[in-house]
Short mmCIF file of C-alpha atoms in Angstrom, two decimals:
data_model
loop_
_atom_site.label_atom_id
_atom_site.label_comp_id
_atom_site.label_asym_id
_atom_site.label_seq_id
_atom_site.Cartn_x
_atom_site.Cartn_y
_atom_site.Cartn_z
CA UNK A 1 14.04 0.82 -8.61
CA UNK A 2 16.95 0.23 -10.40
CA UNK A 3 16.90 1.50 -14.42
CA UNK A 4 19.18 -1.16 -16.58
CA UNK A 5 18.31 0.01 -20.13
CA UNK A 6 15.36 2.12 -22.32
CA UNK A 7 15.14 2.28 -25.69
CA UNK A 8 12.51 5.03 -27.46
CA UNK A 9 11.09 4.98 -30.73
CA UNK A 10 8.51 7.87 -32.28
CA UNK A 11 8.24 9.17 -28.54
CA UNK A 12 9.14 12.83 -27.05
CA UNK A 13 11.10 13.53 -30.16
CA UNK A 14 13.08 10.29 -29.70
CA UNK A 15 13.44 7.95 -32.91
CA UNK A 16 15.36 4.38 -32.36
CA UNK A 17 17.45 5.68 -29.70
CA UNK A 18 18.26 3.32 -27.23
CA UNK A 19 20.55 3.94 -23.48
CA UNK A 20 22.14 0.88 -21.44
CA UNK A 21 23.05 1.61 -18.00
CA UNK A 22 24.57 -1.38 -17.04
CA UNK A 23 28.99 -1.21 -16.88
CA UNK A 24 31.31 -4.34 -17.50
CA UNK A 25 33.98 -4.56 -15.27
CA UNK A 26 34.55 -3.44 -11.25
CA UNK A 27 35.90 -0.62 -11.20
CA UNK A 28 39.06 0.03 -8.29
CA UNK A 29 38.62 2.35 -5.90
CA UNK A 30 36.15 4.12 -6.76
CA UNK A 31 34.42 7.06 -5.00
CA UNK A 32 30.85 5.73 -6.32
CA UNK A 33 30.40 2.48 -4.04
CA UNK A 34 28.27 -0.83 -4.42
CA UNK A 35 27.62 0.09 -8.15
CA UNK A 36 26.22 -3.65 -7.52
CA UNK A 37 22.95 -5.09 -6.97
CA UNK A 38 22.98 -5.62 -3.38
CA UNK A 39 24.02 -9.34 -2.50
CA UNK A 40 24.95 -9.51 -6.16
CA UNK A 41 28.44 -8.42 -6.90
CA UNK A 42 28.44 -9.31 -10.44
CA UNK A 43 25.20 -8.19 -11.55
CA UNK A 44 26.57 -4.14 -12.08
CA UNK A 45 24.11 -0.91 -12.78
CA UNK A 46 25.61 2.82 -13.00
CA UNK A 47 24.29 4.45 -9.92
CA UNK A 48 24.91 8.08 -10.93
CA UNK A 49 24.88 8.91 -14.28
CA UNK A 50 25.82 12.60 -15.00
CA UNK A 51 23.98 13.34 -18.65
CA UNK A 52 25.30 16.28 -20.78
CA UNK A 53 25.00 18.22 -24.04
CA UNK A 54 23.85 21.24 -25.88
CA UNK A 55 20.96 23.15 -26.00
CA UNK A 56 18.02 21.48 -26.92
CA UNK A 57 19.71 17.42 -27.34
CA UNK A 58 16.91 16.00 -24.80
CA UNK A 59 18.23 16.10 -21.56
CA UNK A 60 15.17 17.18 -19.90
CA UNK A 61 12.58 15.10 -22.56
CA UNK A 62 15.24 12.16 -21.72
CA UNK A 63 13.45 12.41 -17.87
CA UNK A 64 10.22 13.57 -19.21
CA UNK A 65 9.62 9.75 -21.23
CA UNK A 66 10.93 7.82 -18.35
CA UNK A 67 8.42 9.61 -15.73
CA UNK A 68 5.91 8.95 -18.75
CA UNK A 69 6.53 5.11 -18.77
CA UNK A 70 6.69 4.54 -15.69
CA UNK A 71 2.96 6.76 -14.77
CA UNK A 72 2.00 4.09 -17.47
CA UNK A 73 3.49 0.96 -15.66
CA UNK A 74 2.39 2.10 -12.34
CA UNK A 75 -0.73 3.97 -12.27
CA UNK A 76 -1.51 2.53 -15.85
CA UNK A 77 -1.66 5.97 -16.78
CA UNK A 78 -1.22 6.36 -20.93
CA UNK A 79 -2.06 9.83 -21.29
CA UNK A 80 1.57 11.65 -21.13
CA UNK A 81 2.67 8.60 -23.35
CA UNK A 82 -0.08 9.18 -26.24
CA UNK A 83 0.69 12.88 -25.84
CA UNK A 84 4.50 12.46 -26.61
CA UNK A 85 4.35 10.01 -29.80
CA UNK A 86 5.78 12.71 -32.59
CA UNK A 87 3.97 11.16 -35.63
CA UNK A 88 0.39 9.72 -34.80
CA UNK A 89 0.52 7.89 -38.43
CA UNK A 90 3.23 6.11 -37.38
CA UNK A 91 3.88 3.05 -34.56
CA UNK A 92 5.36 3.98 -31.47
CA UNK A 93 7.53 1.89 -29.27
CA UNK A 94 9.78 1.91 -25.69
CA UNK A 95 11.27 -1.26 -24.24
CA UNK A 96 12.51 -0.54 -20.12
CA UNK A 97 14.11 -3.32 -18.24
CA UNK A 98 14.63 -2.49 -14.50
CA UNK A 99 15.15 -3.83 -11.06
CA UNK A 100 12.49 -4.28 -8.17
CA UNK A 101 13.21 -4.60 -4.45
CA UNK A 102 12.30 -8.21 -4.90
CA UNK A 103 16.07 -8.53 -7.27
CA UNK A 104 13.99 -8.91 -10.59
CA UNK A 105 14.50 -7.75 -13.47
CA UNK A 106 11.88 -6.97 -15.42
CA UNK A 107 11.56 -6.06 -18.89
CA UNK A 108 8.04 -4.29 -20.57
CA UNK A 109 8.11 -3.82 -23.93
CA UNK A 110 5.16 -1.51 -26.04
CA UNK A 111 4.06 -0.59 -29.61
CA UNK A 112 1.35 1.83 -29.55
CA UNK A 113 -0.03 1.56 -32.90
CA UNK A 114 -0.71 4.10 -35.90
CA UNK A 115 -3.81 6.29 -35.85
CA UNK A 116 -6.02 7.22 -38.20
CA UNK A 117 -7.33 10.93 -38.24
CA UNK A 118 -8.38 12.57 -35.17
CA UNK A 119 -9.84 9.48 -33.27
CA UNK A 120 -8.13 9.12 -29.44
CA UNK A 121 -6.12 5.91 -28.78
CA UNK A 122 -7.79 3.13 -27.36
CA UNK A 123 -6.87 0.59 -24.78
CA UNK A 124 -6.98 -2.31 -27.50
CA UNK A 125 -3.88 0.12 -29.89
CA UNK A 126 -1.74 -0.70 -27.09
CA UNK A 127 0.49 -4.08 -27.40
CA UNK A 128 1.94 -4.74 -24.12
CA UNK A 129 4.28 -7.55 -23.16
CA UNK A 130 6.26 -8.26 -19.46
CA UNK A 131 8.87 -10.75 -19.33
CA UNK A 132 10.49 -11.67 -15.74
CA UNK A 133 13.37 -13.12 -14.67
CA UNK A 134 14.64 -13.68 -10.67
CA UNK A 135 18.36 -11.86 -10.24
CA UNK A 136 20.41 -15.07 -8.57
CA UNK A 137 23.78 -13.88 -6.35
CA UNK A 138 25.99 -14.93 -9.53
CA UNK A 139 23.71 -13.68 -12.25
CA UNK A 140 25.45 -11.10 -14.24
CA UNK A 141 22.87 -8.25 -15.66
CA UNK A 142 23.92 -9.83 -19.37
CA UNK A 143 23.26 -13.36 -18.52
CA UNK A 144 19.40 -12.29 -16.88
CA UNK A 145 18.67 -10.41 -20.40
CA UNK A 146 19.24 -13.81 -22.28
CA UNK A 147 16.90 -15.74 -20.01
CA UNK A 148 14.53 -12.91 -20.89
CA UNK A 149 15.29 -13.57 -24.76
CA UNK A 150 14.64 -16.90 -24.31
CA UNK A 151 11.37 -16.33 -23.36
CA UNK A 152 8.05 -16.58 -25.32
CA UNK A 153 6.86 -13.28 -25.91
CA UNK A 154 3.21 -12.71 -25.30
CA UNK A 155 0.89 -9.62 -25.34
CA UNK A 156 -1.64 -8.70 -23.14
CA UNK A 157 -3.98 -5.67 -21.85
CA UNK A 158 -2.29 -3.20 -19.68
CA UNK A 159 -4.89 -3.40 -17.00
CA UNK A 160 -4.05 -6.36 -16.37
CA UNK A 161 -0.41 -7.68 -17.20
CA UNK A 162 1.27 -4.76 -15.00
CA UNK A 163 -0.36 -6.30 -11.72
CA UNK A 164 2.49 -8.74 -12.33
CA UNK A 165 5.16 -5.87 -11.33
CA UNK A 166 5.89 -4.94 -7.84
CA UNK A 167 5.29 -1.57 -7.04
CA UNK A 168 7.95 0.95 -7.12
CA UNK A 169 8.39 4.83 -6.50
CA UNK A 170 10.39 7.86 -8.09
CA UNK A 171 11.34 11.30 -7.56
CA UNK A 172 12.09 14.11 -9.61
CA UNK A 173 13.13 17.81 -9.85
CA UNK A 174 12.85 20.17 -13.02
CA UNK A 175 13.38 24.06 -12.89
CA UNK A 176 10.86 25.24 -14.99
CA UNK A 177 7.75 23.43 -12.61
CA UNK A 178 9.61 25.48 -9.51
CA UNK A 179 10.22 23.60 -6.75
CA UNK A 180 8.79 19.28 -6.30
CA UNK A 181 6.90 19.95 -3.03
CA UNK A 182 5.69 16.51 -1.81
CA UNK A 183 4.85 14.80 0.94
CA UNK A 184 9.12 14.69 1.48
CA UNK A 185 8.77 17.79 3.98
CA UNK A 186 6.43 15.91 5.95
CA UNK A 187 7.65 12.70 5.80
CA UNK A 188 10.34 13.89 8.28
CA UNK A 189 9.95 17.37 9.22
CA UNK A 190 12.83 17.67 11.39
CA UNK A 191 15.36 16.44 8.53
CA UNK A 192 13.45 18.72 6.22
CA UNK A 193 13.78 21.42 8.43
CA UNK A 194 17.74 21.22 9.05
CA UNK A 195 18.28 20.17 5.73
CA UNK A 196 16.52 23.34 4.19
CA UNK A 197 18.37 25.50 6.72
CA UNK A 198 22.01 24.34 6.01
CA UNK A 199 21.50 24.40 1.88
CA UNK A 200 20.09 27.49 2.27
CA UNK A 201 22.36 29.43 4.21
CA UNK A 202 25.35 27.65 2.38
CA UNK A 203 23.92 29.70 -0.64
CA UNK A 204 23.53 32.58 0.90
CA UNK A 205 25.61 33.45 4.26
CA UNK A 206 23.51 36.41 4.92
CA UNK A 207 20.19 34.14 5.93
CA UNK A 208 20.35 33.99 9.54
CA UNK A 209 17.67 30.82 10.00
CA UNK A 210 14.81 29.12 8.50
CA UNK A 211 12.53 27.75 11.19
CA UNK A 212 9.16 26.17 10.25
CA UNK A 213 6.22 28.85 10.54
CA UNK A 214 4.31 28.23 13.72
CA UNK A 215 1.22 29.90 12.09
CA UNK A 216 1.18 27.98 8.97
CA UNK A 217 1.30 24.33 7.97
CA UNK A 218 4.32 23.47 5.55
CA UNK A 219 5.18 26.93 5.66
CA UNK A 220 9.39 28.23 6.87
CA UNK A 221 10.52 31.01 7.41
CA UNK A 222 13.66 32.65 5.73
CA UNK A 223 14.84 34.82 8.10
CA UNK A 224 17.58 37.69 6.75
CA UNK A 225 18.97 40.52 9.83
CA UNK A 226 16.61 42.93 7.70
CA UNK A 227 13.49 40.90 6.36
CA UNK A 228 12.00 37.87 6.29
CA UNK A 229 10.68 35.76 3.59
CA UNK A 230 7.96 33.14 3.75
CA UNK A 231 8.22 29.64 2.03
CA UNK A 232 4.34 28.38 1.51
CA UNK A 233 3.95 24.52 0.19
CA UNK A 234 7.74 25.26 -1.63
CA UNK A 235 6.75 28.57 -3.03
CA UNK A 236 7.74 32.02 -2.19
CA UNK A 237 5.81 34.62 -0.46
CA UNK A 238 7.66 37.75 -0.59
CA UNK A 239 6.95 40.74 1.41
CA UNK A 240 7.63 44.14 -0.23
CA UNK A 241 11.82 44.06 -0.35
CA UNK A 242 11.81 40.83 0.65
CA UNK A 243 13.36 38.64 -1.61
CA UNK A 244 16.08 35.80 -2.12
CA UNK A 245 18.34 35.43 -5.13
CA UNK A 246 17.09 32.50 -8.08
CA UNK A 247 20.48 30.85 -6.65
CA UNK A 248 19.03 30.83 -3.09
CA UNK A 249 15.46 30.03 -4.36
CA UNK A 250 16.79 26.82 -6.44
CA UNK A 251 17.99 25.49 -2.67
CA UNK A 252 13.93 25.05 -1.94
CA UNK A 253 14.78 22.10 -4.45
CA UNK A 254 18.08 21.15 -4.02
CA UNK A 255 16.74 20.51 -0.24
CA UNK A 256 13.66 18.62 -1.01
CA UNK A 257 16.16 16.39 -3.63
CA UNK A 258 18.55 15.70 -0.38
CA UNK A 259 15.73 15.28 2.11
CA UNK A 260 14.17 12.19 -0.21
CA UNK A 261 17.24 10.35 -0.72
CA UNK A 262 18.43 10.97 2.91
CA UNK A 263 14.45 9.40 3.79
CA UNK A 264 14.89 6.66 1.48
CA UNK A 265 11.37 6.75 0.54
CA UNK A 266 11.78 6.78 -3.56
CA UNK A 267 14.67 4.65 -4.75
CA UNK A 268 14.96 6.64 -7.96
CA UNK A 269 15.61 10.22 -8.65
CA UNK A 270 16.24 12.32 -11.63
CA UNK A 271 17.74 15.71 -11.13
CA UNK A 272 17.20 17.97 -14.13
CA UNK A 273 19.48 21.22 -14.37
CA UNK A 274 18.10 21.84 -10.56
CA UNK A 275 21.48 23.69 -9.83
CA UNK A 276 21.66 26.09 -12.75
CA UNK A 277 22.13 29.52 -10.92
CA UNK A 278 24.51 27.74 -8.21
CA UNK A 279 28.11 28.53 -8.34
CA UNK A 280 29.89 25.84 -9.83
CA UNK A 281 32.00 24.42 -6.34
CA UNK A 282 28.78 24.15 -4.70
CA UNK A 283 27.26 22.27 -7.26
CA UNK A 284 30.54 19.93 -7.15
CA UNK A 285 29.97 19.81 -3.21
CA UNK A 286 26.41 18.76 -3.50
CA UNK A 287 26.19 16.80 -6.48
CA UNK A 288 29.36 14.65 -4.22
CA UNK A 289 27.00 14.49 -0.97
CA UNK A 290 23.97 13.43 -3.43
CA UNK A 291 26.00 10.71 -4.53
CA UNK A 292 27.55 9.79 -0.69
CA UNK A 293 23.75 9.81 0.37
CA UNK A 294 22.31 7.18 -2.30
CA UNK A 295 21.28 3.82 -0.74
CA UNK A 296 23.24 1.03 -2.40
CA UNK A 297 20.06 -0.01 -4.11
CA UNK A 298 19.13 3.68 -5.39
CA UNK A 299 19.91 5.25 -8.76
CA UNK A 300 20.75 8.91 -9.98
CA UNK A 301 20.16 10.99 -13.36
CA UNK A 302 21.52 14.17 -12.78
CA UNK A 303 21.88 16.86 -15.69
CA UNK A 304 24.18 19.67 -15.69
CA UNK A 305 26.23 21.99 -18.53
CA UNK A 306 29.03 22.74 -15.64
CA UNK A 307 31.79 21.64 -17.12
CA UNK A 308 33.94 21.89 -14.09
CA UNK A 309 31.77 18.09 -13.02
CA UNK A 310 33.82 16.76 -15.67
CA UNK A 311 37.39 17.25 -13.05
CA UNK A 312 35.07 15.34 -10.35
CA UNK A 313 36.87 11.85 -9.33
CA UNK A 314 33.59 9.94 -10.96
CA UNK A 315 33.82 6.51 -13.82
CA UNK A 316 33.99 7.60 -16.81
CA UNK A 317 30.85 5.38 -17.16
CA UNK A 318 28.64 7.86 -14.74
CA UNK A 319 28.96 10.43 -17.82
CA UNK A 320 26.61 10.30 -20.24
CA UNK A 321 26.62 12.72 -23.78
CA UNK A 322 23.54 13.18 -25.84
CA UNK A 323 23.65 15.13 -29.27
CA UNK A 324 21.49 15.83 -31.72
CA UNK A 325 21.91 15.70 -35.71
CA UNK A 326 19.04 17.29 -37.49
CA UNK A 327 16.09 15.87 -36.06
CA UNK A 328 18.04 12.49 -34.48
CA UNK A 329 18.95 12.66 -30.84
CA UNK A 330 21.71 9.96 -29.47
CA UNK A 331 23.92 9.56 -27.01
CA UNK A 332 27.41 8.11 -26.06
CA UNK A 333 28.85 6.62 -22.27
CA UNK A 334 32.18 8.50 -22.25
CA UNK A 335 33.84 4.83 -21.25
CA UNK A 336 32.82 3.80 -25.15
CA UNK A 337 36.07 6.06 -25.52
CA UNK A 338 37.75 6.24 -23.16
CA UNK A 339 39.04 2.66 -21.90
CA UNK A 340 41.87 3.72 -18.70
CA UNK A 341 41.69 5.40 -15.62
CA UNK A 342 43.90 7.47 -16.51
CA UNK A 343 42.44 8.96 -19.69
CA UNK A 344 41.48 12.66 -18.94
CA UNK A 345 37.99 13.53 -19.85
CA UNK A 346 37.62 17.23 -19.99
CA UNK A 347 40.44 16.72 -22.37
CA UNK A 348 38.06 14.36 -24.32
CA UNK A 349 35.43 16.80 -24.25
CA UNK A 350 37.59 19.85 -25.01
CA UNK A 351 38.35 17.83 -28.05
CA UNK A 352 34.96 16.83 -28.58
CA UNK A 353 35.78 12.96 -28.61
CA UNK A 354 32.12 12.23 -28.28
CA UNK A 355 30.74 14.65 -30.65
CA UNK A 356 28.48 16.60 -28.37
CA UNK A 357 29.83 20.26 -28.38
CA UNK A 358 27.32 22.57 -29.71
CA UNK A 359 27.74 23.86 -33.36
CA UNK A 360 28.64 27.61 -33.40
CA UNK A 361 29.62 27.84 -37.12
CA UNK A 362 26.03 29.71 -37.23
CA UNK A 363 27.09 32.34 -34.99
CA UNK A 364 30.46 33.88 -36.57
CA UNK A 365 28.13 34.98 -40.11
CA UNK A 366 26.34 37.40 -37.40
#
């Protein structure tokens, strides 16, 4: 699946913000291949998109509304949605237009309506339309929206109108729920396996192995020259002086992220602050091998505060900058700025071009 554009209204602490993830023009040479639909040169998605900002500008929500909608579109699940509108007495609204397998776009579009004292949301406070369009080999992502505009708008009952959608997956990664054990370690055990062993002991040299348990199922074994420590279903069971670093422990993650997109299996990933207590070059290192291993139909959301990303040889369109005025959260593609190759961006940040640096006016009164 293939995100092209969401916009959020009264939702997760979102109000009218709207993201496009589409780019205009081919960009030369660069290290981020087939930013194309595949068999579709001209119809042009961002396929990593690095987001950034402060404290507390919805990086983390940004993932957290997107995994919302689409447990809605999928599973028809509305809970997390109803659960995230800020003010009940108010409407609440999202519009996502994304790609299938089958190259079409789709677009769904909901208002969840106002409610009235304490009552819980029912199925008929949901207005729900899904417009379609086929992707042809010379359709541009531009020219597909305006065949959607074109079209009649008309609302139906979520049971029913998603069944029109083809099914699609997603994966992703936050800190604070620990590591995203799923079926990825079993899917292929022996890429799991390797995979887990090489991020690992890249973190920390001193691990001599981590072979799968032979006692228990999805169980490995960190193995140190003076202890051992046991992973259990991507948690850690440390023995008494047994343990491993939150740097090395974040690589239970970091390996289950690489082990999905190697598989294939999900299509979509979001990536949030996973590599926080990783030294900044191996970040760089993996965040470059996470964007090598994407299929050319896959996308990325990856969010970081390392700075040091900003020297990587990316578009300027993979960066993304979200910032927060009061209560308002919004968000700028650094290529709204910055039109040439050539135009440095940590400069542009240093110089807070896309007003995103935190305010720290507070802090000199102390």
């Amino acid at each position: 699946m293939i995100v092209m554009s969401v916009a959020l209204d009264n939702l997760y602490g979102f109000q009218e913000f709207s993201l496009d993830f589409s780019y205009p023009k081919k960009i030369v040479r660069s290290p981020i291949v087939d930013e194309h639909l595949p068999g579709c040169p001209s119809f042009r998605y961002k396929r990593v998109n690095i987001i950034m900002g402060s404290t507390a500008t919805g990086k983390t929500t940004l993932g957290k509304a997107l995994l919302a909608i689409f447990n809605f579109i999928e599973r028809k699940d509305a809970s997390a949605l109803t659960e995230a509108i800020c003010d009940p007495a108010k409407p609440a609204r999202f519009c996502l237009r994304f790609v299938t397998k089958e190259k079409v776009l789709s677009q769904v579009e909901t208002t969840i309506n106002a409610r009235d004292g304490s009552r819980l949301y029912k199925a008929g406070d949901f207005l729900v339309s899904v417009k379609q369009t086929p992707i042809g080999m010379r359709d541009t992502y531009e020219r597909c929206v305006g065949r959607l505009d074109d079209q009649v708008t008309q609302y139906g009952s979520y049971a029913d109108v998603f069944d029109e959608i083809e099914s699609f997956g997603w994966y992703s990664t936050f800190p604070h729920e620990g590591a995203a054990w799923t079926a990825t370690s079993d899917e292929d055990p022996l890429l799991f396996e390797r995979t887990l062993a090489v991020v690992l002991k890249s973190l920390d040299p001193a691990i001599e192995s981590v072979p799968r348990s032979h006692d228990m199922q999805d169980s490995y074994v960190v193995t140190h020259a003076a202890h051992k420590t046991l992973i259990r279903h991507g948690k850690l069971i440390e023995e008494e002086g047994a343990k491993l670093s939150r740097g090395t422990e974040s690589g239970i993650a970091i390996a289950l992220l690489l082990t999905a997109i190697m598989g294939r299996r999900y299509g979509w990933y979001y990536c949030d602050e996973t590599f926080n207590f990783v030294h900044s070059d191996v970040e760089i290192e993996l965040l470059a091998l996470v964007a090598e291993k994407l299929s050319p139909d896959e996308q990325l959301f990856f969010t970081t505060h390392n700075s040091d990303i900003l020297d990587m040889n990316f578009p300027h369109h993979t960066y993304l900058f979200l910032k927060k005025e009061g209560e308002q959260i919004s968000a700028v593609s650094a290529d709204h700025y910055l039109k040439r190759n050539t135009d440095n961006l940590r400069l542009a940040v240093e110089n807070d071009r896309f007003f995103s640096k935190a305010d720290l006016s507070l802090l000199s009164g102390l």
